[in-house]
Coordinates of C-alpha atoms and ligand atoms in Angstrom, one line a residue:
M27 CA 63.3 109.8 127.0
S28 CA 63.5 110.3 123.3
S29 CA 64.5 113.7 121.9
P30 CA 62.9 115.1 118.8
D31 CA 66.3 114.6 117.0
E32 CA 66.3 110.9 117.8
L33 CA 65.7 108.7 114.7
L34 CA 66.6 105.3 116.0
R35 CA 67.2 103.6 119.3
I36 CA 68.3 100.1 120.0
E37 CA 68.0 98.8 123.6
G38 CA 69.4 95.5 125.0
V39 CA 69.4 93.7 121.7
R40 CA 70.6 90.1 121.7
K41 CA 71.0 87.7 118.8
S42 CA 72.6 84.3 119.0
F43 CA 73.5 81.7 116.4
P44 CA 74.3 78.1 117.1
G45 CA 77.5 78.2 119.2
V46 CA 77.9 82.0 119.1
V47 CA 76.3 85.0 120.8
A48 CA 76.7 87.6 117.9
L49 CA 75.0 90.4 119.8
D50 CA 74.7 90.7 123.5
D51 CA 72.8 93.5 125.3
V52 CA 73.6 96.1 122.6
D53 CA 72.5 99.7 122.9
F54 CA 72.8 102.2 120.1
D55 CA 71.1 105.4 119.0
L56 CA 71.1 107.5 115.9
R57 CA 70.1 111.2 115.5
R58 CA 68.9 113.2 112.6
G59 CA 71.7 114.6 110.6
E60 CA 74.6 112.6 112.0
V61 CA 77.0 110.0 110.8
H62 CA 77.3 107.3 113.4
V63 CA 80.3 104.9 113.0
L64 CA 80.0 101.3 114.1
L65 CA 83.5 100.1 115.0
G66 CA 84.7 96.7 116.0
E67 CA 87.0 93.8 115.2
N68 CA 86.1 91.1 112.7
G69 CA 83.3 89.1 114.1
A70 CA 82.4 91.8 116.7
G71 CA 78.7 91.8 115.5
K72 CA 78.5 94.9 113.2
S73 CA 76.9 93.3 110.2
T74 CA 74.6 91.3 112.5
L75 CA 73.4 94.5 114.1
I76 CA 72.6 96.2 110.8
K77 CA 70.9 93.0 109.6
V78 CA 68.6 93.3 112.6
L79 CA 67.7 96.8 111.3
S80 CA 67.2 95.7 107.7
G81 CA 64.9 92.9 108.7
A82 CA 67.3 90.1 107.7
H83 CA 67.6 88.9 111.3
R84 CA 65.1 89.0 114.2
P85 CA 66.6 89.7 117.5
D86 CA 66.1 87.2 120.3
T87 CA 65.4 89.9 122.8
G88 CA 65.6 93.7 123.1
R89 CA 63.8 96.7 121.5
V90 CA 64.1 98.7 118.4
L91 CA 62.5 102.2 118.3
V92 CA 62.1 104.4 115.3
E93 CA 61.3 108.0 116.0
G94 CA 60.3 107.0 119.5
Q95 CA 57.9 104.2 118.5
E96 CA 58.8 100.6 119.2
V97 CA 58.8 98.7 115.9
Q98 CA 59.1 95.1 114.6
I99 CA 61.2 94.8 111.5
R100 CA 60.3 91.4 110.0
D101 CA 61.6 91.8 106.5
A102 CA 63.0 94.2 103.9
Q103 CA 59.5 95.7 103.2
D104 CA 59.1 96.6 106.9
A105 CA 62.5 98.3 106.9
A106 CA 61.7 100.2 103.7
R107 CA 58.4 101.4 105.1
L108 CA 60.2 102.7 108.2
G109 CA 62.6 104.7 105.9
I110 CA 65.6 102.4 106.6
A111 CA 67.8 101.5 103.6
T112 CA 70.9 99.3 103.8
I113 CA 73.8 99.1 101.4
Y114 CA 75.6 95.8 101.8
Q115 CA 79.0 95.0 100.5
E116 CA 77.5 92.6 98.1
F117 CA 75.2 94.7 96.0
N118 CA 71.6 93.9 95.5
L119 CA 71.2 95.1 92.0
V120 CA 69.9 93.1 89.1
P121 CA 72.7 93.0 86.4
D122 CA 70.7 92.6 83.3
V123 CA 68.2 95.4 83.5
T124 CA 68.8 99.2 83.4
V125 CA 69.8 101.5 86.1
A126 CA 66.4 103.1 86.2
E127 CA 64.6 99.8 86.5
N128 CA 66.9 98.8 89.4
I129 CA 66.1 102.0 91.2
F130 CA 62.4 101.5 90.8
L131 CA 62.3 97.8 91.0
G132 CA 58.8 96.5 91.9
R133 CA 57.4 100.0 91.9
Q134 CA 57.9 101.3 88.4
P135 CA 55.7 104.2 87.4
R136 CA 52.9 103.0 85.1
R137 CA 50.7 104.5 82.4
F138 CA 47.7 102.7 81.1
G139 CA 49.0 99.6 82.8
F140 CA 52.4 99.7 81.2
I141 CA 55.6 100.7 82.7
D142 CA 56.2 104.4 81.9
T143 CA 59.8 104.1 80.9
K144 CA 60.1 107.7 80.0
R145 CA 58.9 109.0 83.4
M146 CA 60.9 106.4 85.2
E147 CA 64.1 107.4 83.5
A148 CA 63.4 111.1 84.0
E149 CA 62.9 110.5 87.7
A150 CA 66.0 108.2 87.9
A151 CA 68.0 110.9 86.2
K152 CA 67.0 113.4 88.9
L153 CA 68.1 111.0 91.7
L154 CA 71.4 110.2 89.9
E155 CA 72.1 113.9 89.6
R156 CA 71.3 114.4 93.3
V157 CA 74.1 111.9 94.2
G158 CA 76.3 113.4 91.5
V159 CA 77.0 110.3 89.5
D160 CA 77.4 110.4 85.8
V161 CA 75.5 107.3 84.7
S162 CA 72.7 107.1 82.2
P163 CA 69.4 105.8 83.6
S164 CA 69.1 103.6 80.5
A165 CA 72.5 101.9 81.0
R166 CA 72.6 98.3 82.0
V167 CA 73.9 97.6 85.5
R168 CA 76.2 94.8 84.3
G169 CA 78.7 97.2 82.7
L170 CA 79.1 99.5 85.7
G171 CA 82.2 99.8 88.0
I172 CA 81.9 99.2 91.7
A173 CA 81.8 102.9 92.7
Q174 CA 79.0 103.5 90.2
L175 CA 77.1 100.5 91.5
Q176 CA 77.3 102.0 95.0
M177 CA 76.0 105.4 93.8
V178 CA 73.1 103.6 92.1
E179 CA 72.3 101.9 95.4
I180 CA 72.4 105.3 97.1
A181 CA 70.1 106.8 94.4
K182 CA 67.8 103.9 95.0
A183 CA 67.8 104.5 98.7
L184 CA 66.9 108.2 98.1
S185 CA 64.0 107.2 95.9
L186 CA 62.6 105.3 98.9
D187 CA 62.5 108.4 101.0
T188 CA 65.2 107.1 103.3
K189 CA 65.6 108.6 106.8
I190 CA 68.2 106.1 107.9
L191 CA 70.9 105.0 105.5
I192 CA 73.2 102.2 106.6
M193 CA 76.4 101.4 104.8
D194 CA 78.5 98.3 105.6
E195 CA 82.1 98.9 104.7
P196 CA 81.3 101.0 101.6
T197 CA 84.9 102.3 101.2
A198 CA 86.6 98.9 101.2
V199 CA 86.6 98.7 97.5
L200 CA 86.8 102.3 96.4
T201 CA 89.8 104.4 95.2
T202 CA 90.8 107.6 97.2
E203 CA 88.9 109.8 94.7
E204 CA 85.8 107.7 94.9
V205 CA 85.9 107.8 98.7
D206 CA 86.0 111.6 98.5
R207 CA 82.9 111.6 96.3
L208 CA 81.1 109.2 98.6
F209 CA 81.9 111.4 101.6
A210 CA 80.6 114.5 99.8
I211 CA 77.3 112.7 99.2
A212 CA 77.1 111.5 102.8
R213 CA 77.7 115.0 104.0
R214 CA 75.0 116.4 101.8
L215 CA 72.5 113.8 103.1
R216 CA 73.5 114.6 106.6
E217 CA 72.7 118.2 106.0
E218 CA 69.3 117.2 104.7
G219 CA 68.7 115.5 108.0
V220 CA 69.3 111.8 107.1
G221 CA 70.9 109.7 109.8
L222 CA 73.8 107.5 108.5
V223 CA 75.2 104.4 110.0
F224 CA 78.7 103.8 108.7
I225 CA 81.0 100.8 109.1
T226 CA 84.7 100.9 108.3
H227 CA 88.0 99.4 109.2
H228 CA 89.8 102.5 108.0
L229 CA 90.4 104.5 111.1
E230 CA 91.3 107.7 109.4
E231 CA 87.8 107.8 107.9
I232 CA 86.2 108.1 111.3
A233 CA 87.3 111.6 112.1
A234 CA 86.9 112.6 108.5
L235 CA 83.3 111.8 108.2
G236 CA 81.9 110.6 111.6
D237 CA 80.1 112.4 114.4
R238 CA 79.9 109.7 117.0
V239 CA 81.2 106.2 117.3
T240 CA 79.8 103.1 118.9
V241 CA 82.3 100.4 119.6
L242 CA 81.3 96.7 119.6
R243 CA 83.5 94.1 121.2
D244 CA 82.5 90.4 121.4
G245 CA 78.9 91.3 120.5
R246 CA 78.6 94.0 123.2
S247 CA 78.4 97.7 122.9
V248 CA 81.4 98.7 125.0
A249 CA 81.7 102.4 124.3
H250 CA 79.9 105.4 122.8
V251 CA 82.4 108.1 122.1
D252 CA 83.0 111.2 119.9
A253 CA 84.4 110.6 116.4
S254 CA 87.3 113.0 117.3
E255 CA 88.6 110.5 119.8
P256 CA 92.3 109.7 118.9
E257 CA 92.9 106.6 116.7
D258 CA 95.0 104.7 119.2
E259 CA 92.2 105.2 121.8
L260 CA 89.6 103.8 119.3
V261 CA 91.9 100.8 118.7
R262 CA 92.2 100.2 122.4
L263 CA 88.5 100.3 122.9
M264 CA 88.0 98.0 119.9
V265 CA 90.6 95.3 120.7
G266 CA 90.8 95.8 124.5
R267 CA 94.5 96.4 124.4
S268 CA 96.8 98.9 122.7
I269 CA 98.8 98.1 119.6
D270 CA 102.2 99.6 119.9
E271 CA 103.5 98.8 116.5
Q272 CA 101.2 98.9 113.5
Y273 CA 103.8 97.8 110.9
P274 CA 106.2 95.4 112.7
R275 CA 108.4 94.7 109.6
E276 CA 111.7 93.0 110.3
R277 CA 113.9 92.9 107.2
P278 CA 116.2 89.9 106.7
E279 CA 119.1 90.1 104.2
P280 CA 117.7 89.2 100.8
G281 CA 118.8 85.7 99.6
Q282 CA 118.7 83.8 96.4
M283 CA 116.5 84.9 93.5
L284 CA 113.1 83.2 93.7
L285 CA 110.9 84.9 91.2
Q286 CA 112.0 86.7 88.0
V287 CA 109.6 88.2 85.5
R288 CA 111.0 89.7 82.3
G289 CA 109.1 91.7 79.7
L290 CA 105.8 90.3 80.6
T291 CA 103.2 91.8 78.2
R292 CA 99.5 91.2 77.7
N293 CA 98.5 93.4 74.8
G294 CA 96.4 96.3 75.8
V295 CA 96.5 95.4 79.5
F296 CA 100.1 95.6 80.7
E297 CA 103.4 95.9 79.0
G298 CA 107.1 95.1 79.6
I299 CA 106.8 94.2 83.2
D300 CA 110.2 93.3 84.9
L301 CA 110.1 92.1 88.4
D302 CA 112.5 90.4 90.8
V303 CA 111.7 88.8 94.1
R304 CA 114.4 87.4 96.4
A305 CA 114.2 85.1 99.4
G306 CA 113.4 87.1 102.5
E307 CA 111.9 90.0 100.6
V308 CA 108.5 91.7 100.7
V309 CA 108.1 93.5 97.4
G310 CA 105.1 95.9 97.2
L311 CA 103.2 96.6 94.0
A312 CA 101.6 100.0 94.4
G313 CA 99.4 102.0 92.0
L314 CA 95.8 103.2 91.6
V315 CA 92.9 100.8 91.1
G316 CA 93.0 99.9 87.4
A317 CA 96.7 100.3 87.0
G318 CA 96.9 96.6 86.0
R319 CA 98.5 95.2 89.2
T320 CA 96.0 92.4 89.7
E321 CA 96.2 91.5 86.0
V322 CA 100.0 91.2 86.2
V323 CA 100.0 89.0 89.3
R324 CA 97.3 86.8 87.9
A325 CA 99.4 86.3 84.7
V326 CA 102.5 85.5 86.7
F327 CA 100.5 82.9 88.6
G328 CA 99.2 81.4 85.3
A329 CA 95.6 82.3 86.1
D330 CA 95.4 84.6 83.0
P331 CA 97.4 84.4 79.7
Y332 CA 100.0 86.7 78.5
D333 CA 101.3 87.5 75.0
S334 CA 105.1 87.7 75.5
G335 CA 107.8 87.8 78.1
G336 CA 108.4 85.1 80.7
V337 CA 108.3 84.0 84.3
E338 CA 111.0 82.0 86.1
V339 CA 110.8 80.5 89.6
L340 CA 114.2 79.4 91.1
G341 CA 115.7 79.8 87.6
K342 CA 113.2 77.5 85.9
K343 CA 110.9 78.9 83.3
L344 CA 107.2 78.5 83.9
P345 CA 104.8 77.6 81.1
G346 CA 102.1 80.3 80.7
S347 CA 98.5 79.9 81.8
D348 CA 99.2 76.9 83.9
V349 CA 98.2 77.3 87.6
G350 CA 99.2 73.7 88.4
A351 CA 102.8 74.3 87.2
A352 CA 102.9 77.5 89.2
L353 CA 101.8 75.7 92.3
N354 CA 104.3 73.0 91.9
A355 CA 107.1 75.5 91.3
G356 CA 106.2 77.1 94.7
L357 CA 104.0 80.0 93.8
G358 CA 100.9 80.9 95.8
L359 CA 98.3 83.6 95.1
V360 CA 95.8 85.0 97.6
P361 CA 93.4 86.6 95.1
E362 CA 91.7 90.0 95.5
D363 CA 88.2 88.6 95.0
R364 CA 88.2 86.1 97.9
K365 CA 84.5 85.2 97.8
G366 CA 84.7 84.3 94.2
Q367 CA 88.1 82.7 93.9
G368 CA 89.4 81.8 97.3
L369 CA 86.8 80.0 99.4
V370 CA 84.3 77.1 99.3
L371 CA 81.6 78.8 101.3
D372 CA 79.7 75.6 102.2
A373 CA 82.7 73.8 103.5
S374 CA 84.1 74.1 107.0
V375 CA 87.0 76.4 108.2
E376 CA 89.2 73.3 108.5
E377 CA 88.4 72.0 105.0
N378 CA 89.0 75.4 103.5
L379 CA 92.3 75.8 105.3
G380 CA 93.4 72.4 103.9
L381 CA 92.4 73.1 100.3
V382 CA 95.8 73.8 99.0
T383 CA 97.8 71.4 101.1
L384 CA 95.5 68.5 100.4
G385 CA 97.0 67.9 97.0
P386 CA 100.7 67.7 98.0
T387 CA 100.1 65.8 101.3
S388 CA 97.9 63.2 99.6
K389 CA 100.5 62.2 97.0
G390 CA 100.9 58.4 97.0
G391 CA 97.3 58.0 98.3
F392 CA 97.9 59.1 101.9
V393 CA 96.5 62.2 103.5
N394 CA 98.0 62.9 106.8
L395 CA 94.8 63.9 108.4
A396 CA 96.0 64.3 111.9
S397 CA 98.9 66.6 111.0
Q398 CA 96.6 68.5 108.7
R399 CA 94.1 69.0 111.5
S400 CA 96.7 70.3 113.9
S401 CA 98.2 72.7 111.5
A402 CA 94.8 74.0 110.5
A403 CA 94.0 74.6 114.1
R404 CA 97.3 76.3 114.7
V405 CA 96.8 78.8 111.8
A406 CA 93.2 79.4 112.8
D407 CA 94.6 80.3 116.3
E408 CA 97.4 82.5 115.1
L409 CA 95.1 84.5 112.9
A410 CA 92.5 84.6 115.7
I411 CA 89.8 83.4 113.3
R412 CA 86.6 83.9 115.2
M413 CA 84.4 80.9 114.9
A414 CA 82.2 78.6 117.1
H415 CA 84.4 75.6 116.1
I416 CA 86.7 74.6 113.3
G417 CA 83.9 72.7 111.6
Q418 CA 81.8 75.9 111.2
H419 CA 80.8 76.6 107.5
V420 CA 82.8 79.6 106.1
R421 CA 79.5 81.1 104.8
T422 CA 78.5 82.0 108.4
L423 CA 81.8 83.6 109.3
S424 CA 82.0 87.4 109.4
G425 CA 83.5 89.1 106.3
G426 CA 86.9 89.7 107.8
N427 CA 87.2 86.2 109.2
Q428 CA 86.5 84.8 105.8
Q429 CA 89.5 86.8 104.6
K430 CA 91.6 85.3 107.3
V431 CA 90.7 81.8 106.2
V432 CA 91.9 82.4 102.6
I433 CA 95.2 83.9 103.9
G434 CA 95.6 81.0 106.4
K435 CA 95.0 78.5 103.6
W436 CA 98.0 79.8 101.7
L437 CA 100.2 80.2 104.8
L438 CA 99.7 76.5 105.3
A439 CA 100.5 75.7 101.7
D440 CA 104.2 76.6 102.3
S441 CA 104.7 78.5 99.0
R442 CA 108.2 79.8 98.4
V443 CA 106.7 83.0 96.9
L444 CA 103.4 84.1 98.1
V445 CA 101.5 86.7 96.1
L446 CA 99.1 88.6 98.2
D447 CA 96.5 90.8 96.4
E448 CA 95.1 93.3 98.9
P449 CA 95.8 91.0 101.8
T450 CA 94.2 93.1 104.6
R451 CA 91.1 94.5 102.8
G452 CA 88.2 94.3 105.2
V453 CA 90.5 93.1 108.0
D454 CA 90.4 94.9 111.4
A455 CA 93.3 96.8 112.9
G456 CA 94.3 94.0 115.3
A457 CA 94.2 91.2 112.8
K458 CA 96.2 93.2 110.3
V459 CA 99.2 93.2 112.7
E460 CA 98.8 89.4 113.1
I461 CA 99.0 89.0 109.3
Y462 CA 102.1 91.3 109.2
R463 CA 103.7 89.1 111.8
L464 CA 103.0 86.0 109.8
I465 CA 104.6 87.8 106.8
N466 CA 107.7 88.4 108.9
E467 CA 107.8 84.7 109.9
L468 CA 107.6 83.6 106.3
T469 CA 110.3 85.9 105.1
A470 CA 112.6 85.1 108.0
S471 CA 112.4 81.4 107.0
G472 CA 113.5 82.1 103.4
H473 CA 110.1 82.6 101.7
A474 CA 109.2 85.8 99.9
V475 CA 106.1 87.9 99.4
L476 CA 104.9 89.9 96.5
M477 CA 102.1 92.2 97.8
V478 CA 99.6 94.2 95.8
S479 CA 98.0 96.8 98.0
S480 CA 96.1 100.1 97.7
D481 CA 96.6 100.8 101.3
L482 CA 99.5 103.2 101.1
P483 CA 100.6 103.2 104.7
E484 CA 100.6 99.4 104.5
V485 CA 102.8 99.4 101.4
L486 CA 105.2 101.8 102.9
G487 CA 105.2 100.1 106.3
M488 CA 105.7 96.5 105.1
S489 CA 107.6 96.5 101.8
D490 CA 111.3 96.3 101.4
R491 CA 111.1 97.6 97.8
I492 CA 108.1 99.2 96.1
L493 CA 107.3 99.0 92.4
V494 CA 104.7 101.5 91.3
M495 CA 102.5 100.8 88.3
A496 CA 100.4 103.2 86.2
Q497 CA 98.4 102.4 83.1
G498 CA 99.8 98.9 82.7
R499 CA 103.5 99.8 83.1
V500 CA 106.0 99.9 85.9
T501 CA 106.7 103.7 86.3
G502 CA 109.3 103.4 89.0
E503 CA 111.0 101.4 91.8
L504 CA 111.6 102.8 95.3
S505 CA 113.5 101.3 98.2
A506 CA 111.9 101.3 101.7
E507 CA 114.1 104.2 102.7
E508 CA 113.3 106.5 99.8
A509 CA 109.6 105.7 99.5
T510 CA 107.1 108.2 100.8
Q511 CA 103.4 108.8 100.2
D512 CA 104.3 111.6 97.8
S513 CA 106.9 109.7 95.9
V514 CA 104.7 106.7 95.4
M515 CA 101.6 108.8 94.4
S516 CA 103.6 110.8 91.9
L517 CA 104.7 107.6 90.1
A518 CA 101.1 106.2 90.4
V519 CA 99.6 109.1 88.5
A520 CA 102.6 109.3 86.1
A521 CA 101.5 110.4 82.6
N522 CA 102.8 107.4 80.8
P523 CA 100.3 106.2 78.2
G524 CA 100.9 102.8 76.7
P525 CA 101.2 102.3 73.0
N526 CA 97.5 102.3 72.6
P527 CA 95.9 104.4 75.3
E528 CA 92.3 103.6 74.3
E529 CA 92.9 99.9 74.9
N530 CA 94.5 100.6 78.2
E531 CA 91.3 100.5 80.2
V532 CA 91.7 97.6 82.4
E533 CA 89.0 98.4 85.0
G534 CA 85.5 97.0 85.2
R535 CA 86.0 93.4 84.2
Ligands
LIG22 N1 74.1 83.0 109.9 C1 75.1 82.8 110.9 N2 75.2 81.6 111.5 C2 76.2 81.4 112.4 N3 77.0 82.4 112.9 C3 76.9 83.6 112.4 C4 75.9 83.9 111.3 N4 76.0 85.2 111.0 C5 77.0 85.7 111.8 N5 77.5 84.7 112.6 C6 78.6 84.9 113.6 O1 78.3 86.1 114.4 C7 79.5 86.8 114.7 C8 79.4 88.2 114.3 O2 79.4 88.3 112.9 P1 79.3 89.7 112.1 O3 79.2 89.3 110.7 O4 78.2 90.5 112.7 O5 80.7 90.4 112.4 P2 81.3 91.8 111.8 O6 81.5 92.7 113.1 O7 80.4 92.3 110.8 O8 82.7 91.4 111.3 P3 83.6 91.9 110.0 O9 84.3 93.1 110.4 O10 84.5 90.7 109.8 O11 82.6 92.0 108.9 C9 80.6 86.0 114.1 O12 81.2 85.2 115.0 C10 79.9 85.2 113.0 O13 80.6 84.0 112.7
LIG23 MG1 80.7 92.6 108.6

């Protein structure tokens, strides 16, 4: 029987795609004024479930009830009418119109037949104030940072009189401070009686924000538990086994110098970067979002230019801005923006895994297809990429499994120095450990890893040395033994303005 507090109930929902059953007999319920966490490994069916609620997918069987009434959600309009709003990882905002126009898209207040901009902006300002974001209603969306975009999406949801707010991995791209702000808004909405569905791979966020947790495994809802459940128990429910060692780093003796960066400077972005990476090492590059870490590693790889300084691989100087030369010298880069830079979405898993190796192995006109096939299959297996078959298009993989394909592609490329920018963002707890094991294998066989990561436990757990950046400069270096959360954070916020502080803004590109 439905209680008066029940907002949403899902019963026996099934959804299949060719070759996969994404959801199988799923039950779920959401109450007024609660945050309900959906937890599960990459490919467990979380995004598919919320797409059923947003009208993007129709279930094959099963029932969806909103406030006790069975409903059919055929499209986004149906969802909106029922008070359901969804914030996807990829935002749905229109970049070239204003914030206010985005919030009221398709339902702008009118006066004598014309859009009443004044009234629209005044109402938008009220909503933006309610979420506590300092953005002008007349600003264009294009210039906003990711956290601001998210807040605009939430303001938009509020304008729709939302009763059920669904967020798919909202914190994956936010800084610690921004996460705090998002949580404050979520708590306020909860007090107002909104029901929130929240997806995250960061286990520590569950107890911090959640009330209840539904665990999905292989498309089935396998557990409904309290959010205060211990983390290791949540992991066990999620992956079906316990993970005894989260950071299995084995440190070989460092060998020869592989990568040496001296005085690398890009005016106004980063300055005087010195960096050594030896065979067998994992060097962590820590810092806050916007400290310039991604900009530095892109310049090292030749993807972006620099103004002075230099990069040597195995003692040979690399020309600047030449990705081909970097590749030939043995550098590899797994970029932060994997959708934009790392994958061909309409090609298969196998083809994507072969993208980097295809060049080298086809020299002289031969591509060793058979060996390429078997190594692609091996890497897919080691990373436990969840797919119907190796010919499946990457576009239809779950978010986390797409990440694994990009990483796998570079593991196959056999680079001497692999630069990983946020390697486990969006990756589930079990798969993270698999990636760490592969990093161990690489370094044990004389390769090296330079890792940019905003996940502090990961930087501390996996790096042999940590360089910390703030405002475009290296503010300190710590060995694995001396590094702690506090020592890294104090270097990351070090007041160390560059020569021209105003030009030091590197965020929001
Ligand atoms: N349009 C589609 N066509 C074919 N298969 C699909 C499609 N959408 C999803 N799938 C498959 O359904 C399964 C569940 O995917 P889903 O995106 O729901 O996972 P998820 O739990 O959100 O994972 P992640 O944590 O990686 O985001 C995966 O095996 C995925 O490949
Ligand atoms: Mg997903």
